[in-house]
PDB file of C-alpha atoms in Angstrom:
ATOM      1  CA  UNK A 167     138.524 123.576  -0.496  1.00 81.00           C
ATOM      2  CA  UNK A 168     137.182 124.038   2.841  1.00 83.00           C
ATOM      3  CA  UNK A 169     133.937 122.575   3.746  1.00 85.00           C
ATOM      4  CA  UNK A 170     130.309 124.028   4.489  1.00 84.00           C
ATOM      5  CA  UNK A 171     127.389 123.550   6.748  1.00 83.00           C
ATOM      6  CA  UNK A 172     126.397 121.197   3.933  1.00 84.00           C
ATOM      7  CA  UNK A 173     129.387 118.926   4.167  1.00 87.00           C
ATOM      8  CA  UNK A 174     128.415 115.103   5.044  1.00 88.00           C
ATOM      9  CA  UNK A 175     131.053 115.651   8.133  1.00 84.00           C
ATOM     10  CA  UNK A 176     130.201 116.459  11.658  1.00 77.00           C
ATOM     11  CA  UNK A 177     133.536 118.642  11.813  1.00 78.00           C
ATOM     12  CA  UNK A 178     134.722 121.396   9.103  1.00 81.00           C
ATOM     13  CA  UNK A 179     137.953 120.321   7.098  1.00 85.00           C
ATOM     14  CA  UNK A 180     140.182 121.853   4.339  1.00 87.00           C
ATOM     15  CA  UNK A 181     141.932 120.040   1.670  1.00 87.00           C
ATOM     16  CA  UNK A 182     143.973 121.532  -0.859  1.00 87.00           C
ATOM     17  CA  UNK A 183     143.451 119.775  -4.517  1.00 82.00           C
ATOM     18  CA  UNK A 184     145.914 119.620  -7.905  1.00 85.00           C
ATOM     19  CA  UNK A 185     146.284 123.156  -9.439  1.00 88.00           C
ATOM     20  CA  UNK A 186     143.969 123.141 -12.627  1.00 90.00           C
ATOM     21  CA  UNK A 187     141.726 120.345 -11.135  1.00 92.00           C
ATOM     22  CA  UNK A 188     137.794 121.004 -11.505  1.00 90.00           C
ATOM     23  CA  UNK A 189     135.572 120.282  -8.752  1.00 88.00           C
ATOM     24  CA  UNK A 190     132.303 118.429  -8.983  1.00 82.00           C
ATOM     25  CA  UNK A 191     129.871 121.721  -7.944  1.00 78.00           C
ATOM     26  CA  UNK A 192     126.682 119.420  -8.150  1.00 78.00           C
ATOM     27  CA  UNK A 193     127.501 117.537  -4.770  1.00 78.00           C
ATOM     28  CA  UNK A 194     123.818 116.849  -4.106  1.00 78.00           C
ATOM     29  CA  UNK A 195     123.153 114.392  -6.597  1.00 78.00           C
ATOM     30  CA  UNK A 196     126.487 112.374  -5.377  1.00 82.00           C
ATOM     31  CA  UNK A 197     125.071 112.505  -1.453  1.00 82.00           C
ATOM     32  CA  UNK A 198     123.545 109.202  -1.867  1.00 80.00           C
ATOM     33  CA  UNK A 199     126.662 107.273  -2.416  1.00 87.00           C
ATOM     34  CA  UNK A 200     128.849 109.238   0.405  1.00 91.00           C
ATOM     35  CA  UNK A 201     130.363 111.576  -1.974  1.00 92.00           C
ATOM     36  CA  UNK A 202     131.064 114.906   0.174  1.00 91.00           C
ATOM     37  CA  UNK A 203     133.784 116.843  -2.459  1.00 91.00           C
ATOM     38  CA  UNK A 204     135.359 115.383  -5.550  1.00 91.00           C
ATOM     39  CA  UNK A 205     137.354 116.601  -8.490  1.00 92.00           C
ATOM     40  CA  UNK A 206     138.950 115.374 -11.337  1.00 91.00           C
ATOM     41  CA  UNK A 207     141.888 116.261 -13.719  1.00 91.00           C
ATOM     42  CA  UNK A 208     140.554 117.294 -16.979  1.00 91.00           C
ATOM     43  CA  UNK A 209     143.353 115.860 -18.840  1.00 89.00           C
ATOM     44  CA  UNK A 210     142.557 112.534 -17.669  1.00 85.00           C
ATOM     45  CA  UNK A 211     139.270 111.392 -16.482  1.00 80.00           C
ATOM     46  CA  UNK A 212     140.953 108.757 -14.986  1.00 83.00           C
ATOM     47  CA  UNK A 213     142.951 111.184 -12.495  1.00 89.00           C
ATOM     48  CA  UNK A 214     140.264 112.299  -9.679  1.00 90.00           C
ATOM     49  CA  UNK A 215     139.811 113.133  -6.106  1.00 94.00           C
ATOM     50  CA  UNK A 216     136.831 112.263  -3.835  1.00 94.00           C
ATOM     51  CA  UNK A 217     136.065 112.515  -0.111  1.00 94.00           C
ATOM     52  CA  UNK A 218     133.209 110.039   1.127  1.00 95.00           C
ATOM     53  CA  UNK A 219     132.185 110.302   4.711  1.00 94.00           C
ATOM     54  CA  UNK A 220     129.566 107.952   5.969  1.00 93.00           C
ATOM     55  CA  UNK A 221     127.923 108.321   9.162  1.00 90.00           C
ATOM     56  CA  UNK A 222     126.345 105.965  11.844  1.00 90.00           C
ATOM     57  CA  UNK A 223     129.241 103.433  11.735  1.00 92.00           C
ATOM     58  CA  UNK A 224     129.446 100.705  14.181  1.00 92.00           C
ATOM     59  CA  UNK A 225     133.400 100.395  15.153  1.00 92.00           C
ATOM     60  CA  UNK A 226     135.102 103.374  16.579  1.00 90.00           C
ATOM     61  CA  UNK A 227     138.407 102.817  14.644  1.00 94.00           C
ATOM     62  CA  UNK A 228     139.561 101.606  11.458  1.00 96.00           C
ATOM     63  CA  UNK A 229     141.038  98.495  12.634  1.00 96.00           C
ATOM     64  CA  UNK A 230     137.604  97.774  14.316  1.00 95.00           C
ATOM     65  CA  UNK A 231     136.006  98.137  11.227  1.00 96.00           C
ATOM     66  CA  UNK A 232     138.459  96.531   8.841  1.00 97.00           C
ATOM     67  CA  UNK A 233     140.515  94.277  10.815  1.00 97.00           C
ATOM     68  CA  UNK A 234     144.083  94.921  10.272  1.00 97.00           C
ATOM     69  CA  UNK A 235     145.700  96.366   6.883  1.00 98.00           C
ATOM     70  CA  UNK A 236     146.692  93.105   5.285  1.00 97.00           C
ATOM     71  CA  UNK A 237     143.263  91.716   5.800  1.00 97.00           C
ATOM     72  CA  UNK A 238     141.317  95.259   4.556  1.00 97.00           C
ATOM     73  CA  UNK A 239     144.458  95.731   1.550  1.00 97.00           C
ATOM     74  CA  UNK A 240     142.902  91.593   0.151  1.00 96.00           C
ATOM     75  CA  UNK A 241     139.617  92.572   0.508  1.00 95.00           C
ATOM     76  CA  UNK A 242     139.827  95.583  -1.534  1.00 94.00           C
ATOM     77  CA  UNK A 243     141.990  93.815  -4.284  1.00 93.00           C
ATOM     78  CA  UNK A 244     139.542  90.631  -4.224  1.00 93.00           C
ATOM     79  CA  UNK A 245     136.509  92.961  -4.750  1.00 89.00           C
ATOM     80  CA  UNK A 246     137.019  92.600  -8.349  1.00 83.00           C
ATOM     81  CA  UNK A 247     139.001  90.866 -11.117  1.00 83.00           C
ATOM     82  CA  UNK A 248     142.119  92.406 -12.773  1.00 84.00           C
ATOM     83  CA  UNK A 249     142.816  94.041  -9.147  1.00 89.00           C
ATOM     84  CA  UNK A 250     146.102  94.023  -7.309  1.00 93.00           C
ATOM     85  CA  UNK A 251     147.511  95.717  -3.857  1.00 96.00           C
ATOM     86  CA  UNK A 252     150.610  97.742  -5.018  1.00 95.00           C
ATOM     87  CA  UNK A 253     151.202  98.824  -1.377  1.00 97.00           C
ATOM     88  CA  UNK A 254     149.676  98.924   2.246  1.00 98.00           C
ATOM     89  CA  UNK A 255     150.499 100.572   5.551  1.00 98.00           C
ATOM     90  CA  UNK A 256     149.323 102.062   8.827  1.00 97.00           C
ATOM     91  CA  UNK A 257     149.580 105.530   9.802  1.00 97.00           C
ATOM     92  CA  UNK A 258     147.740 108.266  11.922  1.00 96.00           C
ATOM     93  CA  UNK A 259     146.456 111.627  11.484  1.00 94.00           C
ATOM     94  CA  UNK A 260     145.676 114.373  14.312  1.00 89.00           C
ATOM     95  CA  UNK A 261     141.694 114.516  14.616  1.00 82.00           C
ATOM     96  CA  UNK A 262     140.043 117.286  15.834  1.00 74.00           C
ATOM     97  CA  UNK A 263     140.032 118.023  19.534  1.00 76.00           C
ATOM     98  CA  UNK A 264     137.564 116.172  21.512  1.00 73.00           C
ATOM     99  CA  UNK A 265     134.681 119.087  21.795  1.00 70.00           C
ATOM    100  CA  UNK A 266     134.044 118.517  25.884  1.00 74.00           C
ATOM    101  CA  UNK A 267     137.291 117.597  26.200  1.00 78.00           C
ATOM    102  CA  UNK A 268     139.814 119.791  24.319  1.00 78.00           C
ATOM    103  CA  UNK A 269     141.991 116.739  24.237  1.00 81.00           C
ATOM    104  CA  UNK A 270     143.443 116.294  20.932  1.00 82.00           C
ATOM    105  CA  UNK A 271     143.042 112.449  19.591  1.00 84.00           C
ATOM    106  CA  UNK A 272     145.694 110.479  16.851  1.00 92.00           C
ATOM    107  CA  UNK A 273     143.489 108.018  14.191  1.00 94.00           C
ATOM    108  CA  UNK A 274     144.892 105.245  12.797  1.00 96.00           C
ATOM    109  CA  UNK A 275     144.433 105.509   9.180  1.00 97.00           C
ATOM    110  CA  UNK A 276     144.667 102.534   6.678  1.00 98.00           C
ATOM    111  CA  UNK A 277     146.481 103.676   3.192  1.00 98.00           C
ATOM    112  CA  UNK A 278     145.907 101.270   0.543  1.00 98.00           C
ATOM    113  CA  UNK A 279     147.683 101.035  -2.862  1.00 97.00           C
ATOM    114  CA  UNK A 280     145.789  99.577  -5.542  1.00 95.00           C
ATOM    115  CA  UNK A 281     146.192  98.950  -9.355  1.00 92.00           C
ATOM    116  CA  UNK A 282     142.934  98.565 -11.199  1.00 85.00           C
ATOM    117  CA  UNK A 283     142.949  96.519 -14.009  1.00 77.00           C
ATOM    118  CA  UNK A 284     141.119  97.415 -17.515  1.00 65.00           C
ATOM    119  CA  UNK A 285     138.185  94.942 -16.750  1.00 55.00           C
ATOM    120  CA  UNK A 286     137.674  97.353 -13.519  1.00 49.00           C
ATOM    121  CA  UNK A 287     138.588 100.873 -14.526  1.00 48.00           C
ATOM    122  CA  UNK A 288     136.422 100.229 -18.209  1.00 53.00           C
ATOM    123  CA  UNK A 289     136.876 102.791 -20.214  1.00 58.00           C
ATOM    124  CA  UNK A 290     139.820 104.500 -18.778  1.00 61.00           C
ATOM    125  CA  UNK A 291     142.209 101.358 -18.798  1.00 72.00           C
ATOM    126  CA  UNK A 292     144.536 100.205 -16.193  1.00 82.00           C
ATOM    127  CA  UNK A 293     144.150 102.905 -13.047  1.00 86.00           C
ATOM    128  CA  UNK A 294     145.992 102.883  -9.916  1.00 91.00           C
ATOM    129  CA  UNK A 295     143.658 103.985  -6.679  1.00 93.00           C
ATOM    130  CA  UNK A 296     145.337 104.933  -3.576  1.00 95.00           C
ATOM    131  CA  UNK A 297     142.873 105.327  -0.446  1.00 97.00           C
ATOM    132  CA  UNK A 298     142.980 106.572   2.802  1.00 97.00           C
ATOM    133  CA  UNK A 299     140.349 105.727   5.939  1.00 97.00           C
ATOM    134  CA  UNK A 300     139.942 106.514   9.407  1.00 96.00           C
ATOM    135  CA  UNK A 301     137.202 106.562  11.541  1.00 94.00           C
ATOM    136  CA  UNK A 302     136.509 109.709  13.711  1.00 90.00           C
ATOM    137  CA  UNK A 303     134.807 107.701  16.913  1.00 87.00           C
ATOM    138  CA  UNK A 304     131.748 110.409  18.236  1.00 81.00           C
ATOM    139  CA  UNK A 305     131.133 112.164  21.435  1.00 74.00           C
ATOM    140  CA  UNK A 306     128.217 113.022  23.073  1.00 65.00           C
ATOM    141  CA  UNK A 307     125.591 111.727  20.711  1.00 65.00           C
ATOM    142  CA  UNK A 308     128.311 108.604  19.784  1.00 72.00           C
ATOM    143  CA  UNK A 309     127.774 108.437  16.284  1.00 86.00           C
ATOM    144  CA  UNK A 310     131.078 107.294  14.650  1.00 90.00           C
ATOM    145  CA  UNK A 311     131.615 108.538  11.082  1.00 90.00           C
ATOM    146  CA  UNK A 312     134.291 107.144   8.783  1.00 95.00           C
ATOM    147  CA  UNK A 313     136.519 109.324   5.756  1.00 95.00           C
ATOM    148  CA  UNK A 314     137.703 107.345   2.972  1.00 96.00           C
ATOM    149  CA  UNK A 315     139.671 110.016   0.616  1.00 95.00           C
ATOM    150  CA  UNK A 316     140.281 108.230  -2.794  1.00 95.00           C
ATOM    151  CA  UNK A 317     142.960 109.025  -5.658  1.00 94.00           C
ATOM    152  CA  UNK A 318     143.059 107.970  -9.018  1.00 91.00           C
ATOM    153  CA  UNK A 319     145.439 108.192 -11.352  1.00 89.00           C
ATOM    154  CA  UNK A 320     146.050 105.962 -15.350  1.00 85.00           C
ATOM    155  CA  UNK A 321     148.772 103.476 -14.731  1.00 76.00           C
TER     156      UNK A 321
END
């Protein structure tokens, strides 16, 4: 997948998805809750992909936004019953090169582990949801936009 002048992101990406994956081709109607690519296994409805990228955000890094992983991994398991963090680290990712610049930047990314219990994950049972997010802080116009890619998978 490589993204278009439609994407939600101010930079192009490419991601490469699991072999026999669909992809959601209606991204339109998904716009309004961040949703800029997505697929799912159709073998499992439970097993999908999705990229969310959300403009106009306030901090221009992830621990700005989140505070640091242990505090953003209880958050995420406390946002609903049956949850529990399975893992939780830091990492960083290459971004693209600052535009005026040329100077490349690292991102801290937050990579969260989570099992979903039945109560959460309804129909599909007990799930496990792995997450990445980073922030990509802006340049000339500073608008910060943050990428949350999500994972799913049944338990």
């Amino acid at each position: 997948f490589v993204s278009s002048s439609e994407s939600l992101a101010r930079a192009p990406y490419a991601i490469d998805w699991p072999s026999g994956w669909c992809s959601l081709t209606d991204v339109k109607s998904a716009r309004g809750v961040s949703v800029d690519a997505s697929w799912k296994d159709p073998r499992d409805e439970a097993s999908t992909l999705a990229i969310f990228i959300t403009s106009g955000v306030a901090a221009r890094d992830v621990r700005g936004k989140y505070g640091s992983i242990d505090a953003n991994a209880r958050v995420r398991a406390e946002s609903a019953p049956n949850q529990m963090t399975i893992g939780a680290r830091t990492s960083s990712i290459d971004a693209p090169p600052n535009r005026s610049t040329g100077r490349r930047r690292r991102l801290e990314t937050h990579d969260i582990e989570t099992k979903v219990g039945g109560g959460t994950a309804g129909r599909f049972g007990s799930a496990i949801e792995l997450v990445r997010i980073f922030i990509v802080p802006g340049e000339g116009d500073g608008e910060n936009w943050e990428v949350l890619i999500r994972a799913t998978a049944s338990a």
